[in-house]
């Protein structure tokens, strides 16, 4: 969850569209998985 601090827009959900929110969540999950 340490890497989630870099994705503060996801935590606060600044994006109004659900598809944009989901894309950001998927992107951050993929990047976290690739780093591991």
PDB file of C-alpha atoms in Angstrom:
ATOM      1  CA  UNK A   1       0.000   0.000   0.000  1.00  0.00           C
ATOM      2  CA  UNK A   2       3.054   2.214   0.136  1.00  0.00           C
ATOM      3  CA  UNK A   3       2.978   2.683  -3.631  1.00  0.00           C
ATOM      4  CA  UNK A   4      -0.653   3.812  -3.448  1.00  0.00           C
ATOM      5  CA  UNK A   5       0.482   7.188  -2.110  1.00  0.00           C
ATOM      6  CA  UNK A   6       1.717   7.987  -5.605  1.00  0.00           C
ATOM      7  CA  UNK A   7      -1.821   7.471  -6.884  1.00  0.00           C
ATOM      8  CA  UNK A   8      -3.632   9.962  -4.650  1.00  0.00           C
ATOM      9  CA  UNK A   9      -6.149  10.791  -7.356  1.00  0.00           C
ATOM     10  CA  UNK A  10      -7.349   7.198  -7.125  1.00  0.00           C
ATOM     11  CA  UNK A  11      -7.761   7.361  -3.382  1.00  0.00           C
ATOM     12  CA  UNK A  12      -9.666  10.636  -3.494  1.00  0.00           C
ATOM     13  CA  UNK A  13     -11.349   9.856  -6.829  1.00  0.00           C
ATOM     14  CA  UNK A  14     -10.873  13.150  -8.614  1.00  0.00           C
ATOM     15  CA  UNK A  15     -11.937  11.550 -11.875  1.00  0.00           C
ATOM     16  CA  UNK A  16     -15.645  11.899 -12.460  1.00  0.00           C
ATOM     17  CA  UNK A  17     -16.030   9.075 -14.934  1.00  0.00           C
ATOM     18  CA  UNK A  18     -16.036   5.526 -13.604  1.00  0.00           C
ATOM     19  CA  UNK A  19     -14.160   4.233 -16.668  1.00  0.00           C
ATOM     20  CA  UNK A  20     -11.300   6.653 -16.002  1.00  0.00           C
ATOM     21  CA  UNK A  21     -11.202   5.606 -12.354  1.00  0.00           C
ATOM     22  CA  UNK A  22     -11.112   1.927 -13.301  1.00  0.00           C
ATOM     23  CA  UNK A  23      -8.377   2.511 -15.886  1.00  0.00           C
ATOM     24  CA  UNK A  24      -6.243   4.286 -13.295  1.00  0.00           C
ATOM     25  CA  UNK A  25      -6.793   1.513 -10.769  1.00  0.00           C
ATOM     26  CA  UNK A  26      -5.870  -1.129 -13.345  1.00  0.00           C
ATOM     27  CA  UNK A  27      -2.780   0.777 -14.419  1.00  0.00           C
ATOM     28  CA  UNK A  28      -1.537   1.219 -10.861  1.00  0.00           C
ATOM     29  CA  UNK A  29      -2.172  -2.460 -10.092  1.00  0.00           C
ATOM     30  CA  UNK A  30      -0.230  -3.540 -13.192  1.00  0.00           C
ATOM     31  CA  UNK A  31       2.702  -1.296 -12.381  1.00  0.00           C
ATOM     32  CA  UNK A  32       2.790  -2.543  -8.800  1.00  0.00           C
ATOM     33  CA  UNK A  33       2.680  -6.143 -10.018  1.00  0.00           C
ATOM     34  CA  UNK A  34       5.504  -5.552 -12.505  1.00  0.00           C
ATOM     35  CA  UNK A  35       7.723  -4.005  -9.831  1.00  0.00           C
ATOM     36  CA  UNK A  36       7.288  -6.992  -7.514  1.00  0.00           C
TER      37      UNK A  36
END
